[in-house]
């Protein structure tokens, strides 16, 4: 009896089982069945794609085959011509041994190999192949699944293993209740697994994938529905601001009027915090839409009600900046308990991992005693020895870097579950919000405060003579008018390690290169050698300092590995206008707010993600000055750069978020583990599968309402638990 949890080592040969485990972390029958084909070939597929250097996997028929003795060596070589009816290709084996009897005229096989050229003709030299007659047990199929190679196991070996496993597995537990399968017209799991691994038609594949997508969406939505239910049952303290208190005093001295959106969200937050069920709200709004003020007002309401508020930021730079700007906005309201402070003032305390022991001890005391009404910090806030006097509200800035568990860890620090507000500047398409933040309500700030100037973005191909120098001259011109500039690089340059905070993308031209259908890594096309090393903060800084065009300007560096005080000092000096040009990594990506900065240059911009570039450029154009963003790349000057052109072409964050999503593996966006095949969403496409996600959400709600603990849905319960475990594991790994 085999089930999906049976170890592969019990089913397959030792060699194969070991290969699957070491190369792809596939160790059970279920893991293997979750390793789905990357595409399907039809037996009529053609060889048209063959070109020198490309790796092809194609079905073809042997047209002629001859063996002949070689002059220089002993043994015979075999030369064959294979065809798909539209095109011929030569196939050569330097030893005919073992092939003669198989590659005979008329034989049809699946061939895989790298195309080379010999005597000006394309050829496949000793390709891997599998005769269709062997490989399908003689059964004629209309579609042939092509799997990505597993170590040196070719696609047909994977196929054999998958079939073996499928044959031995006569039943597999169903996680989706039958009524739902009927209602949504979905096939059962067993049929879907067969449809994915041994289909006859593309329609069959599509129906099978639809069912698997639904399952993924459904499991996720059940987990979220359970979370929502638990949240709704929680009770906490209602937090209402004291009339004539801190919030009123702050409102009274705001130097601007809140936008209609800010007011509306403010009302919503106040109403939710005034209930005795904890708030769980996501606030999204473009960079610069004024989320921080909205959050600060909620924090002041929490302090007014006698509690504390914590603001969690993803980086030290951002935490320090929030601390600085909140303190500045509050003025004497932030001097509670001090001489000259306002009578209802509070204190704003910073807590980060790299603070000195003394400063840290003081901060911890203020937090524990409640003297600090507002606490701003990084991950350090989540650590065990931080205890709050009465944590009423948790604000998480830039959520995409925090997991659900991190939110929970901070929630766990409160006597009563705190209200939670999550802010994100990455616009989140609706279905993604339903998937990733499915346990939260969403508010959106859609208008920018007035006085925002437009940002112009240009793509700068470094290879065009003079363009890069022109870029530096632009910076000099802006600085001559009293403005400031950012230059962002993907690396620090101390050694070869990229900055931890930067996610570096492969160059676009090499994006297809991971198509290794073949054996042992020789699959994809070789990456073109990069024209130069990736730009580093240190190297670019040195160049700029030596550049006569920038003479007399103060140019400094900023990156994640600088000591905290230095980072903080440079950021403050930049904010004060004492530094003209800041050469940095993406530490300045989120939230940094220096209105006087008007230009941003991004080096090797093609190596950044679309949303990240959009975030980055949101740092300029904030102070009523028109912003300029120059995206420098070292690639071919006239080659299209889809990502860069997209960013240059629009400032619509939603549109860019969609493009960004389409370009990545969706599992990665959802923040699930890179490891563990099953923790990723394999089938579900969060952008295209909107109907499916909606349906799954409805069904999940029904199931959870009737059976909150899933006692009558054991398989579903197991999958939900596995999913939650995988998320927790991912969180622990990220630390
Ligand atoms: P976000 O966090 O959404 O990127 P911020 O809250 O940092 O945006 O706001 C960006 C800038 O706009 C800040 O300098 C802030 O003081 C200012 N600001 C916020 N709300 C308004 C408003 N209603 N009118 C004018 N300026 C505003
Ligand atoms: Mg912000």
mmCIF file of N, CA and C in Angstrom, residues 130-214:
data_model
loop_
_atom_site.group_PDB
_atom_site.id
_atom_site.type_symbol
_atom_site.label_atom_id
_atom_site.label_comp_id
_atom_site.label_asym_id
_atom_site.label_seq_id
_atom_site.Cartn_x
_atom_site.Cartn_y
_atom_site.Cartn_z
ATOM 1 N N UNK A 130 15.264 8.742 -25.810
ATOM 2 C CA UNK A 130 14.482 7.629 -25.316
ATOM 3 C C UNK A 130 13.487 7.270 -26.403
ATOM 4 N N UNK A 131 13.538 6.018 -26.843
ATOM 5 C CA UNK A 131 12.626 5.607 -27.909
ATOM 6 C C UNK A 131 11.194 5.699 -27.399
ATOM 7 N N UNK A 132 10.318 6.227 -28.216
ATOM 8 C CA UNK A 132 8.940 6.355 -27.758
ATOM 9 C C UNK A 132 8.351 4.990 -27.440
ATOM 10 N N UNK A 133 8.783 3.973 -28.182
ATOM 11 C CA UNK A 133 8.215 2.647 -27.934
ATOM 12 C C UNK A 133 8.571 2.158 -26.532
ATOM 13 N N UNK A 134 9.796 2.429 -26.067
ATOM 14 C CA UNK A 134 10.177 2.031 -24.704
ATOM 15 C C UNK A 134 9.428 2.861 -23.689
ATOM 16 N N UNK A 135 9.527 4.101 -23.984
ATOM 17 C CA UNK A 135 9.297 5.100 -22.978
ATOM 18 C C UNK A 135 7.824 5.199 -22.608
ATOM 19 N N UNK A 136 6.984 4.821 -23.549
ATOM 20 C CA UNK A 136 5.574 4.875 -23.230
ATOM 21 C C UNK A 136 4.975 3.491 -23.102
ATOM 22 N N UNK A 137 5.837 2.538 -22.894
ATOM 23 C CA UNK A 137 5.345 1.181 -22.810
ATOM 24 C C UNK A 137 4.577 0.827 -24.080
ATOM 25 N N UNK A 138 4.972 1.395 -25.170
ATOM 26 C CA UNK A 138 4.341 1.107 -26.451
ATOM 27 C C UNK A 138 3.047 1.866 -26.663
ATOM 28 N N UNK A 139 2.571 2.490 -25.599
ATOM 29 C CA UNK A 139 1.301 3.186 -25.674
ATOM 30 C C UNK A 139 1.511 4.509 -26.407
ATOM 31 N N UNK A 140 0.673 4.811 -27.321
ATOM 32 C CA UNK A 140 0.854 6.039 -28.071
ATOM 33 C C UNK A 140 0.154 7.181 -27.344
ATOM 34 N N UNK A 141 0.900 8.204 -27.058
ATOM 35 C CA UNK A 141 0.302 9.346 -26.371
ATOM 36 C C UNK A 141 0.397 10.560 -27.255
ATOM 37 N N UNK A 142 -0.548 11.450 -27.061
ATOM 38 C CA UNK A 142 -0.523 12.627 -27.909
ATOM 39 C C UNK A 142 0.310 13.741 -27.304
ATOM 40 N N UNK A 143 0.561 13.634 -26.001
ATOM 41 C CA UNK A 143 1.379 14.668 -25.362
ATOM 42 C C UNK A 143 2.471 13.989 -24.556
ATOM 43 N N UNK A 144 3.636 14.544 -24.599
ATOM 44 C CA UNK A 144 4.736 13.990 -23.819
ATOM 45 C C UNK A 144 5.175 15.026 -22.797
ATOM 46 N N UNK A 145 5.070 14.666 -21.517
ATOM 47 C CA UNK A 145 5.463 15.647 -20.500
ATOM 48 C C UNK A 145 6.980 15.829 -20.509
ATOM 49 N N UNK A 146 7.418 17.052 -20.388
ATOM 50 C CA UNK A 146 8.857 17.319 -20.308
ATOM 51 C C UNK A 146 9.142 17.883 -18.921
ATOM 52 N N UNK A 147 9.939 17.143 -18.161
ATOM 53 C CA UNK A 147 10.295 17.593 -16.813
ATOM 54 C C UNK A 147 11.654 18.248 -16.840
ATOM 55 N N UNK A 148 11.831 19.150 -15.934
ATOM 56 C CA UNK A 148 13.156 19.695 -15.740
ATOM 57 C C UNK A 148 14.045 18.574 -15.208
ATOM 58 N N UNK A 149 15.274 18.517 -15.702
ATOM 59 C CA UNK A 149 16.157 17.437 -15.280
ATOM 60 C C UNK A 149 16.361 17.473 -13.771
ATOM 61 N N UNK A 150 16.535 16.293 -13.202
ATOM 62 C CA UNK A 150 16.815 16.198 -11.770
ATOM 63 C C UNK A 150 18.236 15.684 -11.659
ATOM 64 N N UNK A 151 19.172 16.568 -11.361
ATOM 65 C CA UNK A 151 20.581 16.172 -11.410
ATOM 66 C C UNK A 151 20.860 15.657 -12.811
ATOM 67 N N UNK A 152 21.382 14.439 -12.894
ATOM 68 C CA UNK A 152 21.639 13.915 -14.228
ATOM 69 C C UNK A 152 20.529 12.985 -14.731
ATOM 70 N N UNK A 153 19.389 13.018 -14.065
ATOM 71 C CA UNK A 153 18.265 12.225 -14.563
ATOM 72 C C UNK A 153 17.537 13.021 -15.640
ATOM 73 N N UNK A 154 17.485 12.485 -16.822
ATOM 74 C CA UNK A 154 16.800 13.149 -17.916
ATOM 75 C C UNK A 154 15.286 13.111 -17.725
ATOM 76 N N UNK A 155 14.631 13.909 -18.509
ATOM 77 C CA UNK A 155 13.172 13.992 -18.414
ATOM 78 C C UNK A 155 12.498 12.629 -18.511
ATOM 79 N N UNK A 156 13.013 11.742 -19.382
ATOM 80 C CA UNK A 156 12.300 10.465 -19.510
ATOM 81 C C UNK A 156 12.492 9.567 -18.309
ATOM 82 N N UNK A 157 13.609 9.742 -17.603
ATOM 83 C CA UNK A 157 13.774 8.969 -16.376
ATOM 84 C C UNK A 157 12.794 9.473 -15.326
ATOM 85 N N UNK A 158 12.634 10.795 -15.282
ATOM 86 C CA UNK A 158 11.650 11.359 -14.354
ATOM 87 C C UNK A 158 10.272 10.801 -14.716
ATOM 88 N N UNK A 159 9.971 10.802 -16.010
ATOM 89 C CA UNK A 159 8.677 10.276 -16.452
ATOM 90 C C UNK A 159 8.474 8.843 -15.968
ATOM 91 N N UNK A 160 9.501 8.009 -16.151
ATOM 92 C CA UNK A 160 9.362 6.616 -15.722
ATOM 93 C C UNK A 160 9.069 6.527 -14.237
ATOM 94 N N UNK A 161 9.806 7.324 -13.469
ATOM 95 C CA UNK A 161 9.618 7.279 -12.012
ATOM 96 C C UNK A 161 8.216 7.733 -11.630
ATOM 97 N N UNK A 162 7.774 8.818 -12.259
ATOM 98 C CA UNK A 162 6.455 9.340 -11.931
ATOM 99 C C UNK A 162 5.383 8.304 -12.279
ATOM 100 N N UNK A 163 5.545 7.661 -13.431
ATOM 101 C CA UNK A 163 4.543 6.662 -13.833
ATOM 102 C C UNK A 163 4.512 5.483 -12.887
ATOM 103 N N UNK A 164 5.696 5.072 -12.465
ATOM 104 C CA UNK A 164 5.774 3.948 -11.551
ATOM 105 C C UNK A 164 4.996 4.279 -10.282
ATOM 106 N N UNK A 165 5.259 5.470 -9.796
ATOM 107 C CA UNK A 165 4.615 5.909 -8.573
ATOM 108 C C UNK A 165 3.101 6.036 -8.766
ATOM 109 N N UNK A 166 2.707 6.565 -9.896
ATOM 110 C CA UNK A 166 1.275 6.734 -10.175
ATOM 111 C C UNK A 166 0.580 5.377 -10.236
ATOM 112 N N UNK A 167 1.256 4.404 -10.844
ATOM 113 C CA UNK A 167 0.644 3.091 -10.973
ATOM 114 C C UNK A 167 0.446 2.420 -9.624
ATOM 115 N N UNK A 168 1.390 2.674 -8.719
ATOM 116 C CA UNK A 168 1.317 2.012 -7.420
ATOM 117 C C UNK A 168 0.322 2.685 -6.481
ATOM 118 N N UNK A 169 -0.013 3.892 -6.826
ATOM 119 C CA UNK A 169 -0.880 4.666 -5.935
ATOM 120 C C UNK A 169 -2.300 4.528 -6.455
ATOM 121 N N UNK A 170 -3.127 3.691 -5.781
ATOM 122 C CA UNK A 170 -4.439 3.567 -6.405
ATOM 123 C C UNK A 170 -5.451 4.549 -5.855
ATOM 124 N N UNK A 171 -5.161 5.091 -4.700
ATOM 125 C CA UNK A 171 -6.076 6.098 -4.197
ATOM 126 C C UNK A 171 -5.306 7.158 -3.435
ATOM 127 N N UNK A 172 -5.809 8.336 -3.437
ATOM 128 C CA UNK A 172 -5.138 9.362 -2.658
ATOM 129 C C UNK A 172 -6.213 10.181 -1.970
ATOM 130 N N UNK A 173 -5.998 10.516 -0.697
ATOM 131 C CA UNK A 173 -7.068 11.184 0.039
ATOM 132 C C UNK A 173 -7.427 12.531 -0.582
ATOM 133 N N UNK A 174 -8.683 12.849 -0.512
ATOM 134 C CA UNK A 174 -9.228 14.039 -1.152
ATOM 135 C C UNK A 174 -9.410 15.136 -0.106
ATOM 136 N N UNK A 175 -8.849 16.314 -0.378
ATOM 137 C CA UNK A 175 -8.968 17.405 0.590
ATOM 138 C C UNK A 175 -10.191 18.281 0.310
ATOM 139 N N UNK A 176 -10.689 18.195 -0.894
ATOM 140 C CA UNK A 176 -11.817 19.074 -1.247
ATOM 141 C C UNK A 176 -13.115 18.285 -1.103
ATOM 142 N N UNK A 177 -14.052 18.774 -0.285
ATOM 143 C CA UNK A 177 -15.317 18.058 -0.107
ATOM 144 C C UNK A 177 -16.013 17.819 -1.453
ATOM 145 N N UNK A 178 -16.677 16.687 -1.519
ATOM 146 C CA UNK A 178 -17.276 16.285 -2.785
ATOM 147 C C UNK A 178 -18.296 17.294 -3.311
ATOM 148 N N UNK A 179 -19.056 17.868 -2.397
ATOM 149 C CA UNK A 179 -20.060 18.848 -2.844
ATOM 150 C C UNK A 179 -19.384 20.005 -3.576
ATOM 151 N N UNK A 180 -18.194 20.357 -3.106
ATOM 152 C CA UNK A 180 -17.487 21.473 -3.747
ATOM 153 C C UNK A 180 -16.934 21.036 -5.104
ATOM 154 N N UNK A 181 -16.397 19.817 -5.156
ATOM 155 C CA UNK A 181 -15.917 19.304 -6.444
ATOM 156 C C UNK A 181 -17.051 19.364 -7.470
ATOM 157 N N UNK A 182 -18.234 18.930 -7.038
ATOM 158 C CA UNK A 182 -19.390 18.942 -7.954
ATOM 159 C C UNK A 182 -19.751 20.358 -8.362
ATOM 160 N N UNK A 183 -19.916 21.184 -7.352
ATOM 161 C CA UNK A 183 -20.371 22.543 -7.603
ATOM 162 C C UNK A 183 -19.421 23.293 -8.531
ATOM 163 N N UNK A 184 -18.110 23.080 -8.328
ATOM 164 C CA UNK A 184 -17.117 23.834 -9.107
ATOM 165 C C UNK A 184 -16.640 23.068 -10.333
ATOM 166 N N UNK A 185 -17.259 21.917 -10.554
ATOM 167 C CA UNK A 185 -16.914 21.121 -11.724
ATOM 168 C C UNK A 185 -15.412 20.790 -11.766
ATOM 169 N N UNK A 186 -14.931 20.199 -10.686
ATOM 170 C CA UNK A 186 -13.507 19.877 -10.583
ATOM 171 C C UNK A 186 -13.322 18.365 -10.536
ATOM 172 N N UNK A 187 -12.263 17.876 -11.129
ATOM 173 C CA UNK A 187 -11.988 16.442 -11.069
ATOM 174 C C UNK A 187 -11.378 16.095 -9.714
ATOM 175 N N UNK A 188 -11.417 14.797 -9.361
ATOM 176 C CA UNK A 188 -10.839 14.437 -8.068
ATOM 177 C C UNK A 188 -9.315 14.442 -8.166
ATOM 178 N N UNK A 189 -8.670 14.318 -7.037
ATOM 179 C CA UNK A 189 -7.218 14.504 -7.003
ATOM 180 C C UNK A 189 -6.471 13.468 -7.836
ATOM 181 N N UNK A 190 -6.921 12.238 -7.738
ATOM 182 C CA UNK A 190 -6.244 11.179 -8.486
ATOM 183 C C UNK A 190 -6.313 11.475 -9.988
ATOM 184 N N UNK A 191 -7.479 11.834 -10.443
ATOM 185 C CA UNK A 191 -7.644 12.123 -11.870
ATOM 186 C C UNK A 191 -6.766 13.305 -12.261
ATOM 187 N N UNK A 192 -6.669 14.262 -11.368
ATOM 188 C CA UNK A 192 -5.875 15.450 -11.682
ATOM 189 C C UNK A 192 -4.388 15.093 -11.774
ATOM 190 N N UNK A 193 -3.928 14.236 -10.867
ATOM 191 C CA UNK A 193 -2.520 13.840 -10.921
ATOM 192 C C UNK A 193 -2.223 13.124 -12.236
ATOM 193 N N UNK A 194 -3.158 12.268 -12.651
ATOM 194 C CA UNK A 194 -2.971 11.598 -13.942
ATOM 195 C C UNK A 194 -3.028 12.604 -15.087
ATOM 196 N N UNK A 195 -3.925 13.540 -14.957
ATOM 197 C CA UNK A 195 -4.077 14.538 -16.020
ATOM 198 C C UNK A 195 -2.827 15.398 -16.183
ATOM 199 N N UNK A 196 -2.123 15.573 -15.093
ATOM 200 C CA UNK A 196 -0.918 16.397 -15.165
ATOM 201 C C UNK A 196 0.284 15.600 -15.672
ATOM 202 N N UNK A 197 0.362 14.359 -15.234
ATOM 203 C CA UNK A 197 1.556 13.587 -15.592
ATOM 204 C C UNK A 197 1.388 12.697 -16.828
ATOM 205 N N UNK A 198 0.174 12.296 -17.132
ATOM 206 C CA UNK A 198 -0.016 11.426 -18.294
ATOM 207 C C UNK A 198 -1.210 11.867 -19.136
ATOM 208 N N UNK A 199 -1.195 13.086 -19.578
ATOM 209 C CA UNK A 199 -2.355 13.586 -20.308
ATOM 210 C C UNK A 199 -2.335 13.161 -21.778
ATOM 211 N N UNK A 200 -3.501 13.227 -22.377
ATOM 212 C CA UNK A 200 -3.560 13.018 -23.817
ATOM 213 C C UNK A 200 -3.788 14.310 -24.579
ATOM 214 N N UNK A 201 -4.433 15.238 -23.921
ATOM 215 C CA UNK A 201 -4.735 16.485 -24.625
ATOM 216 C C UNK A 201 -4.386 17.679 -23.733
ATOM 217 N N UNK A 202 -4.228 18.797 -24.355
ATOM 218 C CA UNK A 202 -3.975 20.016 -23.589
ATOM 219 C C UNK A 202 -5.180 20.378 -22.721
ATOM 220 N N UNK A 203 -6.372 20.041 -23.193
ATOM 221 C CA UNK A 203 -7.578 20.324 -22.395
ATOM 222 C C UNK A 203 -7.515 19.553 -21.075
ATOM 223 N N UNK A 204 -7.051 18.312 -21.180
ATOM 224 C CA UNK A 204 -6.952 17.493 -19.978
ATOM 225 C C UNK A 204 -5.955 18.128 -19.000
ATOM 226 N N UNK A 205 -4.850 18.593 -19.525
ATOM 227 C CA UNK A 205 -3.855 19.252 -18.684
ATOM 228 C C UNK A 205 -4.480 20.463 -18.001
ATOM 229 N N UNK A 206 -5.195 21.254 -18.797
ATOM 230 C CA UNK A 206 -5.775 22.483 -18.253
ATOM 231 C C UNK A 206 -6.770 22.177 -17.140
ATOM 232 N N UNK A 207 -7.612 21.166 -17.362
ATOM 233 C CA UNK A 207 -8.612 20.826 -16.343
ATOM 234 C C UNK A 207 -7.926 20.313 -15.077
ATOM 235 N N UNK A 208 -6.875 19.541 -15.263
ATOM 236 C CA UNK A 208 -6.145 19.000 -14.113
ATOM 237 C C UNK A 208 -5.469 20.130 -13.341
ATOM 238 N N UNK A 209 -4.882 21.048 -14.083
ATOM 239 C CA UNK A 209 -4.214 22.163 -13.414
ATOM 240 C C UNK A 209 -5.217 23.041 -12.682
ATOM 241 N N UNK A 210 -6.384 23.195 -13.277
ATOM 242 C CA UNK A 210 -7.406 24.010 -12.643
ATOM 243 C C UNK A 210 -7.780 23.400 -11.289
ATOM 244 N N UNK A 211 -7.895 22.098 -11.287
ATOM 245 C CA UNK A 211 -8.241 21.453 -10.033
ATOM 246 C C UNK A 211 -7.125 21.620 -8.992
ATOM 247 N N UNK A 212 -5.882 21.480 -9.422
ATOM 248 C CA UNK A 212 -4.771 21.630 -8.489
ATOM 249 C C UNK A 212 -4.661 23.086 -8.020
ATOM 250 N N UNK A 213 -4.885 24.005 -8.907
ATOM 251 C CA UNK A 213 -4.872 25.419 -8.517
ATOM 252 C C UNK A 213 -5.942 25.673 -7.469
ATOM 253 N N UNK A 214 -7.126 25.111 -7.739
ATOM 254 C CA UNK A 214 -8.204 25.323 -6.787
ATOM 255 C C UNK A 214 -7.810 24.766 -5.427
#
